[in-house]
Amino acid sequence: MQVVVLNGVNLDMLGSRDPSIYGGISLNELETQIYEWAQELTLSVRCRQTNSEGEYIGWIHDAHRDVDGVVLNPGAWSHYSYAIHDAVEILDVPVVEVHLSNVEAREEWRQFSVVADLAAKRVIGKGVDGYREALEFLAGQA
């Protein structure tokens, strides 16, 4: 099973960005952990991160043709980017929305997700373990 993990805006700052909210792990460390979990689950995974919304949307379009499942953490774009919503809506594979922090217990503007209605599963507030839960869910869809 081919899975793409798409991390969005500011996730490249993990490890530097408020560790009490996002944890102390860097993006590189997170990706290494994701690849280890994927191997255990016999998934083929590719991790990508960008701060460019257009590039992110392009990767979602690529996922339409190339993968069997998507793990999506758009970061702050989750709360307002209908362009990302529309791109995700095109996908015909399971999508799992992941957020490191519990966005439902944070600022009011973070409590809404434009992609929530498109996700087969949402994993929020579980830190890096949320990515493992997302991969396990996708592995179970195979």
XYZ file of C-alpha atoms in Angstrom:
142
model
C 0.000 0.000 0.000
C 1.361 3.403 -1.055
C 0.782 6.248 1.429
C 1.820 9.877 1.296
C 2.176 11.986 4.448
C 1.649 15.664 3.635
C 2.743 18.130 6.307
C 1.912 21.755 5.763
C 2.778 25.205 6.888
C 5.187 25.658 9.832
C 5.644 21.945 10.452
C 9.262 22.383 9.367
C 9.667 24.300 12.641
C 8.860 21.326 14.868
C 11.369 21.101 17.685
C 11.667 24.906 17.733
C 7.991 25.809 17.840
C 6.430 25.758 21.330
C 7.369 22.239 22.513
C 4.648 22.360 25.194
C 2.066 22.317 22.383
C 3.813 20.529 19.506
C 6.344 18.360 21.319
C 10.116 18.547 21.163
C 10.639 16.367 18.093
C 11.986 17.859 14.863
C 10.369 17.255 11.484
C 13.316 15.067 10.491
C 12.870 12.974 13.647
C 9.133 12.734 13.014
C 9.683 11.557 9.446
C 12.239 8.971 10.600
C 9.659 7.656 13.087
C 6.954 7.576 10.402
C 9.215 5.540 8.086
C 9.924 3.066 10.916
C 6.211 2.656 11.667
C 5.452 2.258 7.971
C 8.007 -0.525 7.690
C 6.426 -2.339 10.658
C 3.014 -2.004 8.980
C 4.379 -3.019 5.550
C 3.398 0.317 4.057
C 5.367 2.250 1.492
C 5.389 5.865 2.693
C 6.641 9.156 1.331
C 6.771 12.201 3.627
C 6.566 15.727 2.255
C 6.428 19.169 3.885
C 6.026 22.631 2.428
C 5.165 26.169 3.454
C 3.753 26.857 -0.025
C 0.013 26.301 -0.283
C 0.169 25.903 -4.063
C 2.846 23.232 -3.800
C 0.785 21.447 -1.126
C -2.254 21.424 -3.413
C -0.082 20.055 -6.231
C 0.973 17.179 -3.972
C -2.681 16.457 -3.188
C -3.351 16.348 -6.933
C -0.409 13.933 -7.326
C -1.924 11.741 -4.609
C -5.033 11.352 -6.770
C -2.951 9.365 -9.243
C -0.199 7.781 -7.187
C -1.274 6.530 -3.745
C -3.698 4.351 -1.838
C -4.021 6.595 1.222
C -3.125 10.064 2.503
C -2.127 11.345 5.927
C -2.810 15.058 5.907
C -1.637 17.706 8.384
C -2.169 21.048 6.657
C -1.297 22.986 9.817
C -3.059 26.363 9.942
C -4.354 25.890 6.392
C -6.807 23.382 7.925
C -8.761 26.263 9.373
C -9.358 28.380 6.276
C -8.036 26.978 2.978
C -10.983 26.000 0.841
C -8.487 25.489 -1.985
C -7.049 22.581 0.032
C -10.586 21.370 0.787
C -11.422 21.317 -2.917
C -8.193 19.461 -3.762
C -8.827 16.839 -1.056
C -12.409 16.453 -2.266
C -11.067 15.102 -5.579
C -9.276 12.206 -3.857
C -10.852 8.780 -4.060
C -8.588 7.207 -1.420
C -8.895 7.323 2.391
C -7.604 10.529 3.968
C -6.636 10.819 7.628
C -6.389 14.326 9.060
C -3.761 14.588 11.810
C -2.987 17.411 14.230
C -0.278 17.144 16.881
C -2.136 19.377 19.312
C -5.747 19.140 20.407
C -7.066 21.839 18.090
C -10.560 21.435 19.553
C -9.294 22.683 22.928
C -7.317 25.633 21.582
C -8.242 29.062 20.184
C -11.720 29.285 18.664
C -10.375 29.782 15.123
C -8.404 26.507 15.370
C -11.470 24.466 16.281
C -12.822 24.428 12.722
C -11.286 22.314 9.961
C -12.211 22.754 6.309
C -11.131 19.159 5.578
C -12.817 17.398 8.527
C -15.874 16.443 6.486
C -13.634 14.772 3.882
C -11.492 12.745 6.262
C -12.158 9.046 6.758
C -10.596 9.566 10.198
C -9.309 12.479 12.282
C -6.549 12.110 14.868
C -6.008 15.157 17.045
C -4.065 15.902 20.189
C -2.019 12.701 20.277
C 1.313 14.255 19.337
C 3.546 12.217 17.045
C 1.636 9.051 17.985
C -1.252 10.448 15.957
C 0.737 9.688 12.821
C 1.110 6.062 13.884
C -2.637 5.828 14.490
C -3.240 7.289 11.026
C -0.899 4.764 9.401
C -2.509 1.896 11.315
C -5.931 3.032 10.112
C -4.758 3.145 6.491
C -3.060 -0.237 6.805
C -6.399 -1.626 7.939
C -8.051 -0.261 4.797
C -5.851 -2.351 2.492
